CSV table of C-alpha atoms and ligand atoms in Angstrom, one decimal:
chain,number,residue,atom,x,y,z
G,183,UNK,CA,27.8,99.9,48.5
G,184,UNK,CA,25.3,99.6,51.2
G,185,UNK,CA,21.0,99.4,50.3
G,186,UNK,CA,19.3,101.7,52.6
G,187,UNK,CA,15.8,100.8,54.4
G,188,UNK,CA,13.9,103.2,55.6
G,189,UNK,CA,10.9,102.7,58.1
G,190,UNK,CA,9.1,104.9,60.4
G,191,UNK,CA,9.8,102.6,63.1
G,192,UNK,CA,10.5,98.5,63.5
G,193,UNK,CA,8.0,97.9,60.6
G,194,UNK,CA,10.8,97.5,58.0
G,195,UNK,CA,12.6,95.3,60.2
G,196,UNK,CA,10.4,92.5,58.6
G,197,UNK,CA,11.2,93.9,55.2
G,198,UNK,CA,15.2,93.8,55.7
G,199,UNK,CA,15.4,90.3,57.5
G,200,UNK,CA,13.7,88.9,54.1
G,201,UNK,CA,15.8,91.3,52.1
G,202,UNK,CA,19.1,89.9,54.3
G,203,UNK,CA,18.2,85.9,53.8
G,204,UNK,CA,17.4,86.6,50.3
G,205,UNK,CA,20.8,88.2,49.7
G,206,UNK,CA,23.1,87.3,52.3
G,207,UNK,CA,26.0,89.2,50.5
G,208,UNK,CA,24.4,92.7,50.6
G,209,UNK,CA,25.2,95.1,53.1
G,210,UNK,CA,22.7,97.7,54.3
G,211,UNK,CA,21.8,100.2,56.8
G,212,UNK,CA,18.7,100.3,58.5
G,213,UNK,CA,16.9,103.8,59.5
G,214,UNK,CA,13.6,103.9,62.0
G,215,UNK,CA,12.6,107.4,62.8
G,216,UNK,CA,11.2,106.6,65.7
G,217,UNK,CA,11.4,109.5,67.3
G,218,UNK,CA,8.5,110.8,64.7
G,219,UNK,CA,6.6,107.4,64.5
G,220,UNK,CA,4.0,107.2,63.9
G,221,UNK,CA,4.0,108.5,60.6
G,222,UNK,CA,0.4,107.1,59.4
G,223,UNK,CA,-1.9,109.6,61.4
G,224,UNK,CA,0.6,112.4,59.8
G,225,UNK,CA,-0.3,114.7,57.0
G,226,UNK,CA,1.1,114.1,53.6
G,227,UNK,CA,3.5,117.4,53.7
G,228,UNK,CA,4.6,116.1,56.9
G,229,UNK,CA,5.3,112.7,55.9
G,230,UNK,CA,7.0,113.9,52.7
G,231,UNK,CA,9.1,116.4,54.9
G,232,UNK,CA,10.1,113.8,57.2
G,233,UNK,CA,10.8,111.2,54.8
G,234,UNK,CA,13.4,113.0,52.6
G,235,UNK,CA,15.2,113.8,55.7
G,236,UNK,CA,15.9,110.4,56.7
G,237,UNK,CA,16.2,109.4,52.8
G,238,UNK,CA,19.4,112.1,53.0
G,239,UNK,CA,20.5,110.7,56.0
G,240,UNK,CA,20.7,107.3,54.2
G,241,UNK,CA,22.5,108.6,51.1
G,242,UNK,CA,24.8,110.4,53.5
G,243,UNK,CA,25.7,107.5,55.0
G,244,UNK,CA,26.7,106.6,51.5
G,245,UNK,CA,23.6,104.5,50.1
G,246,UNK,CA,22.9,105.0,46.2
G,247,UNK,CA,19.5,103.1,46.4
G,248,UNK,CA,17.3,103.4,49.4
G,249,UNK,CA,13.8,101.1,50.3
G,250,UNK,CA,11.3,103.1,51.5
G,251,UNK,CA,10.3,100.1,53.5
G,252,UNK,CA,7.0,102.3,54.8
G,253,UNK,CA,3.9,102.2,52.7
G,254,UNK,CA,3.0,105.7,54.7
G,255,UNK,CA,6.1,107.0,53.4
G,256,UNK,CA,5.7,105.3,50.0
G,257,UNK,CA,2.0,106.2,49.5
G,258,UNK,CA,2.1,110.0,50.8
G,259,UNK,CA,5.8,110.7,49.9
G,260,UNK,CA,7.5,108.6,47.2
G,261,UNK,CA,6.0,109.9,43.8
G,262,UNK,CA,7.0,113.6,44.8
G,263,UNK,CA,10.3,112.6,45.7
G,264,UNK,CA,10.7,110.9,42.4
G,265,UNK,CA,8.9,113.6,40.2
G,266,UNK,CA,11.1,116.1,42.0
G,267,UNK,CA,13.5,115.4,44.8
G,268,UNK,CA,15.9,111.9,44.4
G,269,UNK,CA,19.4,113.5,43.1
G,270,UNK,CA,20.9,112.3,40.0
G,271,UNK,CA,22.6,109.0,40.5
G,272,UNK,CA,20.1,107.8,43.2
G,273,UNK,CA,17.5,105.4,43.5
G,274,UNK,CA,14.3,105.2,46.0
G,275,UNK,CA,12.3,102.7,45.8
G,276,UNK,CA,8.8,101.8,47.7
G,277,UNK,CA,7.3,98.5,48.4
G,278,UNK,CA,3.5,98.9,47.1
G,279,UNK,CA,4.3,98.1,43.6
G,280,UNK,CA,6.0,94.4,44.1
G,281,UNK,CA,2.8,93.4,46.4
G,282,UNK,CA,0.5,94.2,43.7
G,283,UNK,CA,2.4,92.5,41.2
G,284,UNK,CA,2.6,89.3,42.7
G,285,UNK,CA,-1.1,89.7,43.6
G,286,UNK,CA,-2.2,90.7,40.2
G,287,UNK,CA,0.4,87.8,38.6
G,288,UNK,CA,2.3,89.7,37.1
G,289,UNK,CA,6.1,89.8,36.6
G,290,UNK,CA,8.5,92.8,37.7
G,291,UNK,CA,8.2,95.5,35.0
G,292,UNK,CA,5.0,94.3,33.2
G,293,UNK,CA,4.0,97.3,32.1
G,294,UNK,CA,1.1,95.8,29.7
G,295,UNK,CA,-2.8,97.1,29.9
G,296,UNK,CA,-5.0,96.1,33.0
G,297,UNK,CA,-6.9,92.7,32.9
G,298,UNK,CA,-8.9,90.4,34.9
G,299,UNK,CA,-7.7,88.6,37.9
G,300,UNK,CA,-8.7,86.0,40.1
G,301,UNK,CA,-8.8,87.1,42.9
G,302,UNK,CA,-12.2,89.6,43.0
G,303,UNK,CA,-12.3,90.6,46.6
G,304,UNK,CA,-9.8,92.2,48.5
G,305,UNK,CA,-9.5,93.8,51.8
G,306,UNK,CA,-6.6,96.5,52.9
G,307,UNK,CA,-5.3,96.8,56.3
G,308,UNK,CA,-3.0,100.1,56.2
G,309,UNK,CA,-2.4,102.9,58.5
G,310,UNK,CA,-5.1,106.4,57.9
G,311,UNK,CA,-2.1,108.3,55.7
G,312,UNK,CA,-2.0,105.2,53.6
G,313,UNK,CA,-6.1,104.5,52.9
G,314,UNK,CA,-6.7,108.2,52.2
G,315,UNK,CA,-3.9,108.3,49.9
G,316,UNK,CA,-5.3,105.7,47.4
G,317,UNK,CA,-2.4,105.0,46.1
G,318,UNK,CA,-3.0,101.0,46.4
G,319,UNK,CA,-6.2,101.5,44.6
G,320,UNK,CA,-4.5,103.6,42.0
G,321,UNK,CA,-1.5,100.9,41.6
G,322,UNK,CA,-4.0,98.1,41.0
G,323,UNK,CA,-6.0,99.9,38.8
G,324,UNK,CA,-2.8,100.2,36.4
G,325,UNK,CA,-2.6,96.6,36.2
G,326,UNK,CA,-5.9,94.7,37.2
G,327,UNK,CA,-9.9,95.4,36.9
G,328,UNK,CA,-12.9,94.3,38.1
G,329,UNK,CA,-11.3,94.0,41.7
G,330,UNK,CA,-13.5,95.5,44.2
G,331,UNK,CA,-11.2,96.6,47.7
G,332,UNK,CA,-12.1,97.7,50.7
G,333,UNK,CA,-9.8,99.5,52.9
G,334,UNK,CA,-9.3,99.3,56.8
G,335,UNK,CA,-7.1,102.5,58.4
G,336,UNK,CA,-6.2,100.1,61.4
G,337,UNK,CA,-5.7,103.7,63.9
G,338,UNK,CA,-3.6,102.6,66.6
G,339,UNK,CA,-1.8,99.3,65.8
G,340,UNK,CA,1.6,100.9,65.0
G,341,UNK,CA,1.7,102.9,68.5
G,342,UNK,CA,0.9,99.8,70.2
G,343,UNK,CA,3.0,97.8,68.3
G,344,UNK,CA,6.1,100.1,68.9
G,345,UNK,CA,5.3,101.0,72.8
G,346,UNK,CA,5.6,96.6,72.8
G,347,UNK,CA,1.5,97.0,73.8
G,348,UNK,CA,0.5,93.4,71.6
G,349,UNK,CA,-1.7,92.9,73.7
G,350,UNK,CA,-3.4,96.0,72.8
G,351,UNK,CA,-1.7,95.9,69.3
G,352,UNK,CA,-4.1,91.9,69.0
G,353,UNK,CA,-7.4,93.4,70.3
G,354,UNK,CA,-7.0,96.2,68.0
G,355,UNK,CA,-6.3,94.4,65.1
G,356,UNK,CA,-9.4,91.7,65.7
G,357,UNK,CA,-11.4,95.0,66.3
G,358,UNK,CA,-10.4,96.6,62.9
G,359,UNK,CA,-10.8,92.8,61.0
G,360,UNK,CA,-14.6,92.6,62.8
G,361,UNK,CA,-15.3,96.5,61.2
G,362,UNK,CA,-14.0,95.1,57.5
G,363,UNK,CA,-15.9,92.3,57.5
G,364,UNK,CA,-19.0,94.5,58.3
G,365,UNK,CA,-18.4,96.3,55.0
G,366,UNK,CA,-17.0,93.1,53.3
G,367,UNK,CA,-18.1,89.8,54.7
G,368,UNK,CA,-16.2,87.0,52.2
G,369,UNK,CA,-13.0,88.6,51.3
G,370,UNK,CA,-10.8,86.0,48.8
G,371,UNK,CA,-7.4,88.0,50.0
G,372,UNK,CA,-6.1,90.5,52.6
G,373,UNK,CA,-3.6,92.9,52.0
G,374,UNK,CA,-1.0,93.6,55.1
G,375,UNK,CA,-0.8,97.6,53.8
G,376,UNK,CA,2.0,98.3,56.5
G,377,UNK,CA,5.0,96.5,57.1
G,378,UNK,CA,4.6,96.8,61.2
G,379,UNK,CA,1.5,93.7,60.4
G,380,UNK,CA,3.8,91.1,59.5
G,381,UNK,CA,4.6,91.5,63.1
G,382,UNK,CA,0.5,90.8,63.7
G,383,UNK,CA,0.2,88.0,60.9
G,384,UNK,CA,-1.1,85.4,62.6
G,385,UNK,CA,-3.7,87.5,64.7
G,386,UNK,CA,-4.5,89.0,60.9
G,387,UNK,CA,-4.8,85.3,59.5
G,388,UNK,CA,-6.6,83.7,62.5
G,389,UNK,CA,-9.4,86.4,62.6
G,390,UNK,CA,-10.2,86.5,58.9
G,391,UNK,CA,-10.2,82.8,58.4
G,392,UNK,CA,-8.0,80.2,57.0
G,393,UNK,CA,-9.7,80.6,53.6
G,394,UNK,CA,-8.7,84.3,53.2
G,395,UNK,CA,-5.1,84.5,51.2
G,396,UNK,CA,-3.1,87.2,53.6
G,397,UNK,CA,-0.1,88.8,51.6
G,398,UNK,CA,2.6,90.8,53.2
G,399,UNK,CA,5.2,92.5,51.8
G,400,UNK,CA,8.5,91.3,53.0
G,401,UNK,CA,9.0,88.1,51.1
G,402,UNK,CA,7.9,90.1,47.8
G,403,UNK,CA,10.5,92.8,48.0
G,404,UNK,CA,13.3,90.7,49.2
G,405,UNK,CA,12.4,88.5,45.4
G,406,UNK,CA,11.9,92.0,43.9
G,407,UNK,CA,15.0,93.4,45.4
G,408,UNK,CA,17.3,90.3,43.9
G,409,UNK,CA,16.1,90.4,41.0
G,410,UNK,CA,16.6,94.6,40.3
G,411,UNK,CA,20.3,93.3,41.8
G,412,UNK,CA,21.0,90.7,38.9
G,413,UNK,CA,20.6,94.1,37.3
G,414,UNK,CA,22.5,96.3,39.2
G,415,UNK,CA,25.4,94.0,41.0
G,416,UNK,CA,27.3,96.7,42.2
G,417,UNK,CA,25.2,96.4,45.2
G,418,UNK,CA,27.3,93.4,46.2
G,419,UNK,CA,29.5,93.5,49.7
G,420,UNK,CA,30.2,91.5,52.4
G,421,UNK,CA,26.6,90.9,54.2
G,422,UNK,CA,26.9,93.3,57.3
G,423,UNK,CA,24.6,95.2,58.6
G,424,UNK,CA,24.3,98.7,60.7
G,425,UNK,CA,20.7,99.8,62.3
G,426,UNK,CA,20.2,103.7,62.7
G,427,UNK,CA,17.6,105.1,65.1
G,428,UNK,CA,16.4,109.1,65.2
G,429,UNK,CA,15.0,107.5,69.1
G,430,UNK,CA,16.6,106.0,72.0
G,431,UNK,CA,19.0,103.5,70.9
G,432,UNK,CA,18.4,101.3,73.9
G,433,UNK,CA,14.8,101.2,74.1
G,434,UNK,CA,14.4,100.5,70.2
G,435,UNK,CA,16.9,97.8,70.2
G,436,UNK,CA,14.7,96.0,73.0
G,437,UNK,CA,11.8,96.2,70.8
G,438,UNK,CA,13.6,95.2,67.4
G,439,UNK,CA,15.3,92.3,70.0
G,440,UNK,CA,11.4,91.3,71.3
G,441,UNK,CA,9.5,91.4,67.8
G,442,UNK,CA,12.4,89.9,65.2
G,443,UNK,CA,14.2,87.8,68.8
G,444,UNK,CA,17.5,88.1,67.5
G,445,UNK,CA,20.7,90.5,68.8
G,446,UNK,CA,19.7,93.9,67.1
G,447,UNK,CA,22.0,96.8,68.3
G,448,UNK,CA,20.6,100.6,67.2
G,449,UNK,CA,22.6,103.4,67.6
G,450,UNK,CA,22.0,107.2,66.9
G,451,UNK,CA,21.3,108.5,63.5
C,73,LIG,N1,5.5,100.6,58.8
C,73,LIG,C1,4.8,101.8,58.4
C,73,LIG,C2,4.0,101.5,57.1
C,73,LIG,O1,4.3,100.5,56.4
C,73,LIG,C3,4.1,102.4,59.6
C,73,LIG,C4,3.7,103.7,59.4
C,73,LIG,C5,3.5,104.5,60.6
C,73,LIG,O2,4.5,104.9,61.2
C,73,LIG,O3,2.3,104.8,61.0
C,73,LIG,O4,3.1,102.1,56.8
């Protein structure tokens, strides 16, 4: 039985290759929508619309459990879905909550009251849809306090990052760094709030300083992912893989082949 991952675009790519090393005898299938991306200057109906289409597409394609690998999708869309939407027998999950846990050390599941933490200061890089959702505030505040964040909406890094612009997608993301650090000078830790940035990491890392922790997301779901498996083995195949695109199969698979440099082939969703 095939996991699905869902991203707007390439963004997820990062999340699946952990996911993949981290459980090398899962299959899954990969969906970008690129021909909608980006998804983090859309409205939250739209995103929500969007999303649960390519969510269907996935659990026509015969996935029970699908990764909203898209925290635009997960922060505008994924509580509606679950309240409401996700058919009996199905499973989507978003990658917000694994981030927060590691960052608030915490274990999967610990549902206990909020407390301190050490870290104090934190800074959010995350597309517009996702910093005017609040749903990372809202998240932390289940499980931390006394953590002040400031959030970034890093407009434009995605398009760049998908037209294969990084020489655009670097200046803007040292651009968007220098207007954090206006509001908050010394942060202790950065959030990557979209998992395109992985892709930016060391631009992320070298303009806020080697003494700034910077957490992104792909690591922590593929750990977060194995260990809701060890509950759930049924998951278990033979370690293929199949990439989906709503865009032009060739020119996505020269950008998934340019960011992740390995043989990615996309074909039509
Ligand atoms: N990778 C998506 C995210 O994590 C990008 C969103 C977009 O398409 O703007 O938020």
């Amino acid at each position: 039985m095939a996991i699905g991952v869902f991203d707007s675009g390439l963004g997820g790519l990062t999340v699946l290759e952990a996911a993949q090393k981290r459980l090398p005898d899962v299959d899954f299938i990969y969906l970008a929508d690129s021909a909608h991306a980006p998804y983090g200057v859309r409205t939250a109906d739209d995103i929500y619309n969007l999303t649960t289409a390519a969510v269907q597409r996935l659990f026509d394609a015969g996935c029970d459990l699908v990764i909203l690998a898209c925290n635009t999708a997960s922060a505008a869309a994924l509580r509606r879905m679950q309240e409401g939407w996700v058919p009996e027998g199905k499973r989507v999950l978003g990658v917000f909550v694994p981030l927060i846990e590691a960052m608030t050390e915490r274990q999967w599941g610990d549902n206990s009251p909020p407390r301190e933490v050490a870290v104090k200061h934190v800074a959010l890089f995350a597309t517009p849809a996702t910093v005017s959702s609040r749903a990372f505030q809202r998240e932390l505040a289940f499980r931390a306090i006394g953590v002040d964040v400031e959030a970034q909406a890093c407009g434009g890094v995605v398009d760049a990052i998908e037209d294969g612009d990084m020489i655009l997608a670097e200046a803007l993301v040292r651009s968007h760094v220098d207007a954090l650090k206006r509001k908050m000078p010394h942060p202790q830790a950065a959030i990557l709030g979209c998992t395109h940035y992985p892709l930016m990491q060391d631009v992320f890392q070298q303009a806020l300083g080697a003494d700034v922790q910077v957490y992104s997301q792909a690591n922590l779901v593929g750990e977060s992912l194995a260990d809701y498996l060890t509950r759930h083995p049924d998951k278990m195949g033979t370690g293929t893989s199949a990439y989906l695109t709503t865009g032009d199969p060739k020119r996505v698979s020269d950008r998934a082949v340019q960011f992740m440099r390995r043989q990615i082939t996309f074909v039509s969703a």
